[in-house]
Coordinates of C-alpha atoms and ligand atoms in Angstrom, one line a residue:
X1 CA -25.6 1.4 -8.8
X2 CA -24.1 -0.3 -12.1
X3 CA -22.5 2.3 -14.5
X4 CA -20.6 1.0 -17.6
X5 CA -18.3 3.2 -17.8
X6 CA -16.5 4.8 -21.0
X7 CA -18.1 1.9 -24.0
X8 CA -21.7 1.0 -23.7
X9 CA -21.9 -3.1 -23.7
X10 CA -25.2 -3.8 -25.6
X11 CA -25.0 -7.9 -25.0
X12 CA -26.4 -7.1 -21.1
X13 CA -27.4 -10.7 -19.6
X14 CA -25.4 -12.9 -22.9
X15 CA -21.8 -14.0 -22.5
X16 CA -19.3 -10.9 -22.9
X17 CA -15.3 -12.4 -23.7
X18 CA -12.7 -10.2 -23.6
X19 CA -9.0 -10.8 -22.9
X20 CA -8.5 -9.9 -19.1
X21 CA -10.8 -10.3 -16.5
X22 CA -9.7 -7.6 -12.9
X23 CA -11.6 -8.2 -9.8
X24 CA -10.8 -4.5 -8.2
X25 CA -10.6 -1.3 -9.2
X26 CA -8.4 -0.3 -6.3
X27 CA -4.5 0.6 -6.6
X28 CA -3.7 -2.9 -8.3
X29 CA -6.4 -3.2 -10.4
X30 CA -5.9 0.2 -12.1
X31 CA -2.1 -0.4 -11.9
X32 CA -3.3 -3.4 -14.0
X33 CA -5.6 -1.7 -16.1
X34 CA -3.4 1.2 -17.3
X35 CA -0.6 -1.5 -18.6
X36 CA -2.8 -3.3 -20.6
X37 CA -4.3 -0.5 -22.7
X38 CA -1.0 0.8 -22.7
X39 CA -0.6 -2.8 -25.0
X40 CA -4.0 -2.5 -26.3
X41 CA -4.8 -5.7 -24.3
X42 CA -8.9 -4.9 -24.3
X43 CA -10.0 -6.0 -20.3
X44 CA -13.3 -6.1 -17.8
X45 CA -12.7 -4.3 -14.5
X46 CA -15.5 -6.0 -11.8
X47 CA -15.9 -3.5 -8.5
X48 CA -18.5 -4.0 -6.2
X49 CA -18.4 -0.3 -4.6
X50 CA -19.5 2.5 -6.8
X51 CA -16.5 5.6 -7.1
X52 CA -15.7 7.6 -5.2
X53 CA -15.7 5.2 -2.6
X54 CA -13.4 5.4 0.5
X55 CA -10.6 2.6 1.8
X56 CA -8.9 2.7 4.7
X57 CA -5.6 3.4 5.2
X58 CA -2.7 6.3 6.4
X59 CA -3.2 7.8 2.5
X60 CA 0.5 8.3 2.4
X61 CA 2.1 7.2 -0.8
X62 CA 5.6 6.7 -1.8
X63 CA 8.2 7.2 -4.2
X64 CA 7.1 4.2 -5.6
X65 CA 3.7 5.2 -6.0
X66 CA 5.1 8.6 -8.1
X67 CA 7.3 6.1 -9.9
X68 CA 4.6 3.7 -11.5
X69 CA 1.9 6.9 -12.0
X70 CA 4.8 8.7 -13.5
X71 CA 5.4 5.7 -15.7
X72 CA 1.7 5.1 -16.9
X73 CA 1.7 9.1 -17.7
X74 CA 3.9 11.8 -16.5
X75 CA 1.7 14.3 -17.4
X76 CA -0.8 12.6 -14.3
X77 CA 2.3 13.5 -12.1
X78 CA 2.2 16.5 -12.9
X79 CA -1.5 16.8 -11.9
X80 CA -1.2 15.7 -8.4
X81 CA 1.8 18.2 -7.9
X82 CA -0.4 20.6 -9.4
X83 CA -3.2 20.1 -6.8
X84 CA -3.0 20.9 -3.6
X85 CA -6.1 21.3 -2.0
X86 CA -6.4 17.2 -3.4
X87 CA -2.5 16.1 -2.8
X88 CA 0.2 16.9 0.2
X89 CA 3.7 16.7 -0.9
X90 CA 5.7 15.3 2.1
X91 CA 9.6 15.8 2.5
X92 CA 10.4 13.5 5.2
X93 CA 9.7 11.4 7.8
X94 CA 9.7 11.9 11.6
X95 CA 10.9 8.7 13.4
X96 CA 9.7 8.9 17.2
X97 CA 11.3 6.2 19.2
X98 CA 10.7 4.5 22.2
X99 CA 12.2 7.0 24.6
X100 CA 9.6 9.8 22.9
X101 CA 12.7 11.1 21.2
X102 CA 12.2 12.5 17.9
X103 CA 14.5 12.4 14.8
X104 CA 13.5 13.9 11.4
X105 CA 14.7 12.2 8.4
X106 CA 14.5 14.5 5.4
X107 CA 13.8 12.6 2.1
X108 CA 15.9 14.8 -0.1
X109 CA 18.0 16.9 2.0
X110 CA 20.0 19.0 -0.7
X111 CA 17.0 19.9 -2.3
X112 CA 16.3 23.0 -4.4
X113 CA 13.0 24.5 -5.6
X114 CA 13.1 22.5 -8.6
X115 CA 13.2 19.0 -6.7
X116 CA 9.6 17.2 -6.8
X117 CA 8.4 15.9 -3.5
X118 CA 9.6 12.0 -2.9
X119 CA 6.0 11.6 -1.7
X120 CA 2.5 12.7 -1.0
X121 CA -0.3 12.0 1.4
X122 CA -4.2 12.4 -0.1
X123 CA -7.1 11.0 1.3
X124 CA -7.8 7.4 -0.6
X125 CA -11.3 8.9 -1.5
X126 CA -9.7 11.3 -3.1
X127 CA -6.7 9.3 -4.4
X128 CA -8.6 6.3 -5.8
X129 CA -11.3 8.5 -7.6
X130 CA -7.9 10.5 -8.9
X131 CA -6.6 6.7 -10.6
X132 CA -10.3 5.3 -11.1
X133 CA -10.8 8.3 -13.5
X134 CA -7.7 7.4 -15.4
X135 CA -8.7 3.9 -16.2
X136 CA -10.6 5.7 -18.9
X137 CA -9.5 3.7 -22.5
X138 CA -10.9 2.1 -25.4
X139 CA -9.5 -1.2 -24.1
X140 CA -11.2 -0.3 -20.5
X141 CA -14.6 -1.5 -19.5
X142 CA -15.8 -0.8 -15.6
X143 CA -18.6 -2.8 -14.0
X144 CA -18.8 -0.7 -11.5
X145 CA -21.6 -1.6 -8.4
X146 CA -21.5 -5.0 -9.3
X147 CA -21.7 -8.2 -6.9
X148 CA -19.2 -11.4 -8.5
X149 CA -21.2 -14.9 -7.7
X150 CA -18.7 -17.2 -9.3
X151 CA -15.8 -17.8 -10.3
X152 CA -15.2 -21.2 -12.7
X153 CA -12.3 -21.8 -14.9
X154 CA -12.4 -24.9 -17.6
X155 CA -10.2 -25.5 -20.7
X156 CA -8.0 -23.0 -20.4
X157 CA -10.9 -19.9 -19.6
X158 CA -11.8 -18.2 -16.4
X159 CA -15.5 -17.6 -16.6
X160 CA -16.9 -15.1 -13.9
X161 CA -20.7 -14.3 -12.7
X162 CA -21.7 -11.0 -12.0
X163 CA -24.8 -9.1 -10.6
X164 CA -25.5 -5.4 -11.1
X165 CA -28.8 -3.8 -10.5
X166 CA -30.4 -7.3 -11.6
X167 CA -28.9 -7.7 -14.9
X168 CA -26.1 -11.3 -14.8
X169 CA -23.2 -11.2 -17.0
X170 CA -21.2 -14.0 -18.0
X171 CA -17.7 -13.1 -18.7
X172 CA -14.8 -15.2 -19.8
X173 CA -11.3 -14.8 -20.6
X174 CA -8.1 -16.4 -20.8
X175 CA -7.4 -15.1 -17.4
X176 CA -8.0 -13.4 -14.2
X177 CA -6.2 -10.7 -12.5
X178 CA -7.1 -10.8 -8.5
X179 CA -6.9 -7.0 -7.7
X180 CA -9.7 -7.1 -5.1
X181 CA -7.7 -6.3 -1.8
X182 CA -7.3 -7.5 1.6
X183 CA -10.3 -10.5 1.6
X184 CA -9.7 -11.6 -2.2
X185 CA -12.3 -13.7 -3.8
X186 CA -9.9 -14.6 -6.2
X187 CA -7.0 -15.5 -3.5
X188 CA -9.8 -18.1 -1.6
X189 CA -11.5 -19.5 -4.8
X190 CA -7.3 -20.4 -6.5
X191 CA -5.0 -21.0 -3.3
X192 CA -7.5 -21.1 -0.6
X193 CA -5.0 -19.7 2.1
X194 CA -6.0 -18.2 5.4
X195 CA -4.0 -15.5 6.3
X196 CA -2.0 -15.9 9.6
X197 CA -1.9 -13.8 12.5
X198 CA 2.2 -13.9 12.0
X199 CA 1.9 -12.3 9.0
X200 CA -1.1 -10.0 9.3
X201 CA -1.8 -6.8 10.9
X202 CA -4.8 -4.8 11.9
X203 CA -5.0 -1.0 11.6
X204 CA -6.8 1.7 12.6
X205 CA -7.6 4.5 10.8
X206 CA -9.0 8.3 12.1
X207 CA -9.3 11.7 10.6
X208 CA -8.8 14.8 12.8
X209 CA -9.1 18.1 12.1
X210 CA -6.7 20.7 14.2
X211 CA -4.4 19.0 15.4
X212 CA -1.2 21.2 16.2
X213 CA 2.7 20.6 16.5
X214 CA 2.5 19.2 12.3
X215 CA 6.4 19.8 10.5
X216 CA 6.2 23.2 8.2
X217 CA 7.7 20.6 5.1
X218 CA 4.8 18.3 6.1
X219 CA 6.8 15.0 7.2
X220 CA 4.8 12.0 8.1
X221 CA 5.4 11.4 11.9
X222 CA 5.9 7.2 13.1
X223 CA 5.9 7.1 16.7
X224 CA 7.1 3.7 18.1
X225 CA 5.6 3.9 21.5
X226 CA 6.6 1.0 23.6
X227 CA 3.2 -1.0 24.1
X228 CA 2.7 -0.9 20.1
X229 CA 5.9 -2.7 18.8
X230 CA 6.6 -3.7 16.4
X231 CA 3.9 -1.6 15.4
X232 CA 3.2 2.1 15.4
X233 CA 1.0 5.2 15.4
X234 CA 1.1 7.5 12.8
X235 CA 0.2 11.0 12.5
X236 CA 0.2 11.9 8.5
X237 CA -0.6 15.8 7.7
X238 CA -3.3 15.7 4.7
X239 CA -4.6 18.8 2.6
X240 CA -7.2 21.4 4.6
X241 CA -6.1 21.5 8.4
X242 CA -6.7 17.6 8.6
X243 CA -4.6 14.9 9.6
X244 CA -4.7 10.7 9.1
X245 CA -3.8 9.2 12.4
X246 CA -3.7 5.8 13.4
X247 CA -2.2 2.8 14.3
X248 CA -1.1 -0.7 13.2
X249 CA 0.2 -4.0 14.9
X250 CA 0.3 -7.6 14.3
X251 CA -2.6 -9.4 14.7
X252 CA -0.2 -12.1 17.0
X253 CA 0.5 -9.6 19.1
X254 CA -3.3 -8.0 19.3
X255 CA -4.3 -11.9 19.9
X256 CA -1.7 -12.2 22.6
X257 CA -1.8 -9.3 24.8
X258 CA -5.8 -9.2 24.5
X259 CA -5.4 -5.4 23.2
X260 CA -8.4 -3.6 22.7
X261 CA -6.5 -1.2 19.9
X262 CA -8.9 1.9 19.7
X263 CA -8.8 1.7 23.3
X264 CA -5.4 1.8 23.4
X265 CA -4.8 4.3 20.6
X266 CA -7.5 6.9 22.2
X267 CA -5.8 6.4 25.4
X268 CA -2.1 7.2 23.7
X269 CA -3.7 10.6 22.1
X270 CA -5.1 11.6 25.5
X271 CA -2.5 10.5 27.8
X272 CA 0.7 10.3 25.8
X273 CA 3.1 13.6 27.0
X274 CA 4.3 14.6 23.5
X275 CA 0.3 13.9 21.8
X276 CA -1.7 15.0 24.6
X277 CA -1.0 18.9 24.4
X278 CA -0.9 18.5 20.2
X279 CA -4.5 16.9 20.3
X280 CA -5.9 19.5 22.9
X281 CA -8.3 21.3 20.7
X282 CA -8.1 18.3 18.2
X283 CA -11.7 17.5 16.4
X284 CA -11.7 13.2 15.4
X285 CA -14.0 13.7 12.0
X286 CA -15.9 10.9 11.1
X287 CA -15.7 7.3 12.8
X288 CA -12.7 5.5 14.1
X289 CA -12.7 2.9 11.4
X290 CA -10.4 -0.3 11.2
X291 CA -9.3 -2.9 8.0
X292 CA -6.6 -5.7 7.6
X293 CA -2.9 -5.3 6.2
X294 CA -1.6 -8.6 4.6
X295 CA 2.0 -8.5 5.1
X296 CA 4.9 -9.5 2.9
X297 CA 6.7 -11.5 5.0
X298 CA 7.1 -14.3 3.4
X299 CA 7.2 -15.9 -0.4
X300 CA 3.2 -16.6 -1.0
X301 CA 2.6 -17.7 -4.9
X302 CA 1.3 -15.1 -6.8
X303 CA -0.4 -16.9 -9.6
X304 CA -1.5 -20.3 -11.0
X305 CA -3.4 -21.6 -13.8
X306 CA -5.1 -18.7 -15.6
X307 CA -5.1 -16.5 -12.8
X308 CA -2.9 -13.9 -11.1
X309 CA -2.7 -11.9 -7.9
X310 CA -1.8 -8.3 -7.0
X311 CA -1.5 -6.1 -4.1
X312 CA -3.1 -6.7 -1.3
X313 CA -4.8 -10.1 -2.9
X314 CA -1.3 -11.4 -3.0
X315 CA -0.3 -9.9 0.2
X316 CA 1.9 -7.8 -0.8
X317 CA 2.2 -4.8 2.2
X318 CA 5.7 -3.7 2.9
X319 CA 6.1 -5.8 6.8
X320 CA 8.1 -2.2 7.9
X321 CA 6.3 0.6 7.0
X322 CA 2.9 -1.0 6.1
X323 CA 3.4 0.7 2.7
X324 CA 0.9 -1.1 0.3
X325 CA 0.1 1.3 -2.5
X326 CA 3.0 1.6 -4.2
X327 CA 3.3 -2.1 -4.7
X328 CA -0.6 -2.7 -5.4
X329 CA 0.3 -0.4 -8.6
X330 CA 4.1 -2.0 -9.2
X331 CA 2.5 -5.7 -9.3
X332 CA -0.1 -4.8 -11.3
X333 CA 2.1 -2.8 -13.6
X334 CA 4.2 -6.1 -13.6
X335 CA 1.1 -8.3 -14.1
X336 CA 0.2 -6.6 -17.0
X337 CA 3.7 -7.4 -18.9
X338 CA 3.4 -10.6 -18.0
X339 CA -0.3 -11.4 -19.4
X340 CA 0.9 -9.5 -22.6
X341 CA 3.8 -12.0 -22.5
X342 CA 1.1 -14.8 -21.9
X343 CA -0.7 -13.6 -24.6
X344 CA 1.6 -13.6 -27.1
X345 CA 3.3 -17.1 -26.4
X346 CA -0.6 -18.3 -25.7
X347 CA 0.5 -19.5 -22.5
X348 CA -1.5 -19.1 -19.0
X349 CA -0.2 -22.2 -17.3
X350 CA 0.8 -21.7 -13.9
X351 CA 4.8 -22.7 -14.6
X352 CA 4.4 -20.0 -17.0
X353 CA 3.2 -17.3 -14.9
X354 CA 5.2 -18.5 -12.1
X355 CA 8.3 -17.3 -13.8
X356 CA 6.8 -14.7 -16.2
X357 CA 5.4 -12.7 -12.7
X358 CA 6.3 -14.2 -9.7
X359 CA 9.8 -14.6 -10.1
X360 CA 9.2 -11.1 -11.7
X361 CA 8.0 -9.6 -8.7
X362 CA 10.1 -11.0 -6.4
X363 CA 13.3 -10.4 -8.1
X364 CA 12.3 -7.1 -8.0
X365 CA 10.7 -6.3 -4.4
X366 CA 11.8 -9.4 -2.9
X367 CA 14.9 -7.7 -1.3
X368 CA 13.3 -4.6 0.2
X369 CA 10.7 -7.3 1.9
X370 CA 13.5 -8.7 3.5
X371 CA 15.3 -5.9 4.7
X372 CA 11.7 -4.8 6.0
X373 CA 11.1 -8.2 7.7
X374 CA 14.7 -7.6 9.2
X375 CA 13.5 -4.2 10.6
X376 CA 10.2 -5.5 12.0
X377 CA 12.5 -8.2 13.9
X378 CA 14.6 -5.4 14.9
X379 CA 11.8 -3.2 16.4
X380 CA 11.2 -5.5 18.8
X381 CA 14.0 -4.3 20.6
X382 CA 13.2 -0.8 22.0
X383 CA 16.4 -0.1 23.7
X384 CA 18.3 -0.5 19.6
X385 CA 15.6 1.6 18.7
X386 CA 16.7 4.1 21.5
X387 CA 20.1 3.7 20.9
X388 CA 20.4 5.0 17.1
X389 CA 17.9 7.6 17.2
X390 CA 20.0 9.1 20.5
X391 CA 23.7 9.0 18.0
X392 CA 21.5 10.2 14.9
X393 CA 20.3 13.1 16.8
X394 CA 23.5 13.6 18.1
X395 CA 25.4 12.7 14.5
X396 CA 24.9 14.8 11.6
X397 CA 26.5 12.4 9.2
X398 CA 24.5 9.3 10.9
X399 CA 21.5 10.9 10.2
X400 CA 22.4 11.9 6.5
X401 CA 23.0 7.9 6.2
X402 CA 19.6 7.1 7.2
X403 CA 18.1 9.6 5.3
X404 CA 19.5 8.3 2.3
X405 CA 18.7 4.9 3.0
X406 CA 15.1 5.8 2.1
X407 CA 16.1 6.1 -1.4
X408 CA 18.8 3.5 -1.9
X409 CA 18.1 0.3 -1.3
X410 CA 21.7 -0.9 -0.9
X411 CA 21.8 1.5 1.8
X412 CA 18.3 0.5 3.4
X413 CA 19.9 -2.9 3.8
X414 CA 22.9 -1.9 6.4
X415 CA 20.6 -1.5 8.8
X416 CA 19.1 -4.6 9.0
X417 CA 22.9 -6.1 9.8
X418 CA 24.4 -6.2 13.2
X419 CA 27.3 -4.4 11.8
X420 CA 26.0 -1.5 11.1
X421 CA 25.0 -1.0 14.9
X422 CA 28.4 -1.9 16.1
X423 CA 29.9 0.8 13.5
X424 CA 27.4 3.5 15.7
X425 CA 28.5 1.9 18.7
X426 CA 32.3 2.6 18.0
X427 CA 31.6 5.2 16.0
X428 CA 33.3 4.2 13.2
Ligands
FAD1 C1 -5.1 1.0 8.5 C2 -4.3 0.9 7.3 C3 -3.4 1.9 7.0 C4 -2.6 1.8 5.8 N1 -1.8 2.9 5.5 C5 -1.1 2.9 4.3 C6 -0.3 4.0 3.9 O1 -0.3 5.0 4.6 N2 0.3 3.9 2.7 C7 0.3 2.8 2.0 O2 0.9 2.8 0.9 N3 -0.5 1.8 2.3 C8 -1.2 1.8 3.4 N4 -2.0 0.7 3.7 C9 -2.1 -0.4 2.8 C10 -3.0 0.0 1.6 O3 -4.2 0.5 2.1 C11 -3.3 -1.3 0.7 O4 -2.1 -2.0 0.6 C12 -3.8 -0.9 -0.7 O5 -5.1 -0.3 -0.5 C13 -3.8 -2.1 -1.6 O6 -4.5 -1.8 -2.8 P1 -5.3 -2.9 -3.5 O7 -5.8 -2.3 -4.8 O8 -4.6 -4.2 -3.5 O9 -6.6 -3.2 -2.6 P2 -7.8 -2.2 -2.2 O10 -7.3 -0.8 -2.1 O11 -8.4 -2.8 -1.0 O12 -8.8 -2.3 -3.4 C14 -9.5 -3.5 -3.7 C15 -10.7 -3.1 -4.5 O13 -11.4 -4.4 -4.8 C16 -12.8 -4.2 -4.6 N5 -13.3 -5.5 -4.3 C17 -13.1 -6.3 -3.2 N6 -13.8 -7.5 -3.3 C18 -14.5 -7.4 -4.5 C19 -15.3 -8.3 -5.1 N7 -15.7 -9.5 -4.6 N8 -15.9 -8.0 -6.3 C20 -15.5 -6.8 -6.9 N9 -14.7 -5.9 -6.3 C21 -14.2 -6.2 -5.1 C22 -12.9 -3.2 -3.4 O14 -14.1 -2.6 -3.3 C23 -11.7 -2.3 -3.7 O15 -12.2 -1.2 -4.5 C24 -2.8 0.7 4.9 C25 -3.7 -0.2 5.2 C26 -4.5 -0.2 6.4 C27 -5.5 -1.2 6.7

C-alpha cells in the first residue's frame, strides 16, 4: 500500500524536487528526518514496507538511543517512560561468562526514585511505529509502500525512481541520505562494497513467552557461552511476560566452523544447565527469524558526491555489543547538520561531506568502535573472560569499575589495555 503521509502531493507521476531525498524510514532515516525539520530543511522519506512493520533485532536500546530521542524532543522521552505496556526500562546488564558464571552490572547503581532508566527494551514493531509516527512535519513527506527503481545523479542532483501502487515518481534533490539498513541500495549503487565476513555478523532473533529466572530491575542478560565467541546469546525481558532471545556471531566464524546457528541456539536453550530449567515451560511465539549486522570495525567512507550514508547503510553496528540503534539515530542526527551545512555553503562534493560528516562521525563514535573492536579481540579468550568475572564477583569495587565503564567512555577504554588485567591480577 502507498500512503502519503501528513501533505497530500498532487503532481503524482511529474517530477517532485525537494531538498533531501531518505531511502528508509528505520532508526536512521527518522534520526535524519527529525533534524531536518528541526532546520526547516523540507525532505522525501522512500520506504518500501508499509508501518507498522517489524525488523529484527534484540529491541534493546541504549543510552544513546534516550540521548538523541531526548534531543529531537524531550517531551517523546517522557512518553516511552510513561508507557509501559509499549517500553521496558532496563537497569543493568548481566554478563554470563564462559564458566556459566554470572555477574550483574548495574547501570546506575546509586540510584534513587528520581533516576530515569539508562535504557529500555521494546519490540522494534512497536519502537519503529513509536519514531515513524514522529516524523510527522510540514517539511516531512512519507512514501510509504513504495518500490525505488533507480537511482541516477547528474550535475550536481540525485534523481530517484519510485513505484507505489502503479503511480512513478521522479524525485530529485541535491542529495541523498542512504538510511535503508543492512542491504543499502544506496551503499551498492555509490561505493559498491561487499560486506566481508570479517566484519559482518549474522543474528538470530526469537520471541518467547514464559520464560522464568528474568532479574526483578529487568537487566538484559549476554551469555558468552564458549562455542559462540566472540559472539553471544542474549536473553532481553520485553513488556507482557515476553522475552527477545537470540544470538549473534561473525559470519567468519559461522563460515568456518560450518555452524548451523538455530541449530546451535535451540540446542543451547534445551541443553544448556543454567537455560534449560529457565526455558522449561518456555512458549517460542512466532518464527525463529534471522537478518545481517554490519559491523563497525573498521573506517568505511560514509559519503561522497551528493550522497550520504547512515546506520546500518554505512555499517555502523557497535563490533561489542551489536548495538546499532543508537547510532542509526546519532548519524542521522549528525547527517542532518551536515546537509544543513551543505546547504548553506551550496556544497555536496564529496571532500565536503567527507569532513562535514565523516570526520564528524568518527571523531565522535570512532573511539568507542575501537575500544569495542578491542573487546571483540579480547573475547576470544574465554579463560580472560573467566578470569575478571571470578575477581568482579568476588570485588565489590571491581565490579563498581565496570559498571561505570558503561557510562564513561574513558573508563570503557581500560579494559581494552593489558594493564588493566594485570592491575586485577595483582590486585592493585
Ligand atoms: C539479530 C539482530 C539483533 C540486534 N539487536 C540489537 C539490539 O538489541 N540493540 C540495538 O541497538 N541494535 C541491534 N541490532 C542492530 C539494529 O537492528 C540495527 O543496527 C538498526 O535497525 C539499524 O537501523 P537502520 O535505520 O539503519 O536500518 P533498519 O532498521 O534496517 O531500517 C532500514 C529501513 O529501510 C527500508 N528499506 C530498505 N531497503 C529499501 C529500499 N530499497 N527502498 C525503500 N526502503 C528501503 C527498510 O524497510 C527499513 O524500514 C540487531 C540486529 C540484528 C540483525
Amino acid at each position: 500500500m502507498c500512503k502519503l503521509s501528513h501533505r497530500a502531493i498532487n503532481q503524482l507521476g511529474q517530477l517532485l524536487e525537494t531538498s533531501v531525498i531518505i531511502i528508509g524510514a528505520g532508526p536512521a532515516g527518522a534520526g535524519t528526518s527529525f533534524f531536518l525539520s528541526k532546520y526547516e530543511i523540507p525532505h522525501i522519506v522512500i520506504e518500501k514496507e508499509v508501518f507498522p512493520r517489524d525488523k529484527v533485532c534484540g529491541d534493546a536500546c541504549s543510552g544513546k538511543t534516550a540521548l538523541v530521542i531526548n534531543r529531537a524532543d524531550p517531551a517523546w522521552l517522557s512518553e516511552i517512560l510513561a508507557d509501559p505496556a509499549g517500553f521496558m526500562p532496563s537497569w543493568g546488564i548481566t554478563f554470563v561468562a564462559p564458566n556459566r558464571k554470572p555477574l550483574d552490572i548495574p547501570f546506575s547503581p546509586n540510584r534513587t526514585p528520581q533516576t530515569k532508566a539508562p535504557g529500555f527494551t521494546v519490540s522494534r514493531l512497536v519502537f519503529d511505529d513509536f519514531l515513524f509516527r514522529k516524523m510527522a512535519s510540514p517539511y516531512c513527506t512519507i512514501l510509504q509502500g513504495t518500490t525505488l527503481s533507480s537511482i541516477d545523479d547528474t550535475a550536481g542532483r540525485v534523481t530517484v525512481k519510485a513505484a507505489c501502487n502503479g503511480v512513478y515518481y521522479e524525485i530529485t534533490a541535491p542529495v541523498i541520505v542512504g538510511a535503508d539498513g543492512d542491504k543499502s541500495t544506496v551503499r551498492k549503487k555509490y561505493l559498491n562494497a561487499e560486506t566481508s565476513p570479517k566484519t559482518y555478523a549474522v543474528g538470530l532473533r526469537a520471541y518467547y513467552e514464559g520464560v522464568t529466572g528474568l532479574h526483578k530491575d529487568n537487566f538484559i542478560e549476554l551469555h558468552f557461552l564458549p562455542q559462540m565467541l566472540p559472539g553471544y546469546l542474549w536473553i532481553f525481558p520485553l513488556p507482557n511476560g515476553m522475552a527477545n532471545v537470540g544470538v549473534g556471531i561473525l559470519s567468519e566464524r559461522i563460515r568456518k566452523k560450518k555452524i548451523n546457528l538455530r541449530e546451535q541456539m535451540l540446542d543451547v536453550i534445551k541443553n544448556d544447565p543454567l537455560l534449560a530449567p529457565r526455558f522449561a515451560n518456555a512458549r517460542l511465539v512466532g518464527k525463529i527469524q534471522g537478518c545481517g549486522l554490519p559491523l563497525a570495525l573498521d573506517r568505511k567512507p560514509l559519503s561522497g558526491d551528493n550522497f550520504l550514508l547512515t546506520g546500518d547503510a554505512g555499517c555502523l553496528i557497535d563490533p561489542f555489543s551489536g548495538e546499532g540503534i543508537g547510532n542509526a539515530l546519532y548519524s542521522g542526527m549528525l547527517a542532518a547538520a551536515a546537509i544543513k551545512e551543505a546547504g548553506e555553503k551550496g556544497n555536496y562534493s564529496a571532500a565536503f561531506l567527507k569532513t562535514a560528516y565523516d570526520d564528524v562521525v568518527y571523531k565522535r563514535l570512532g573511539d568507542e568502535f575501537k575500544v569495542s573492536a578491542a573487546l571483540q579481540r579480547l573475547c576470544k579468550y574465554p579463560w580472560l573472560f573467566n578470569f575478571v568475572v571470578n575477581k568482579a564477583r568476588k570485588s565489590p569495587s571491581l565490579s563498581n569499575t565496570i559498571s561505570s565503564m558503561f557510562t564513561n567512555m574513558d573508563l570503557r577504554e581500560q579494559l581494552s589495555k593489558p594493564s588493566f588485567y594485570l592491575k586485577i591480577l595483582f590486585n592493585k
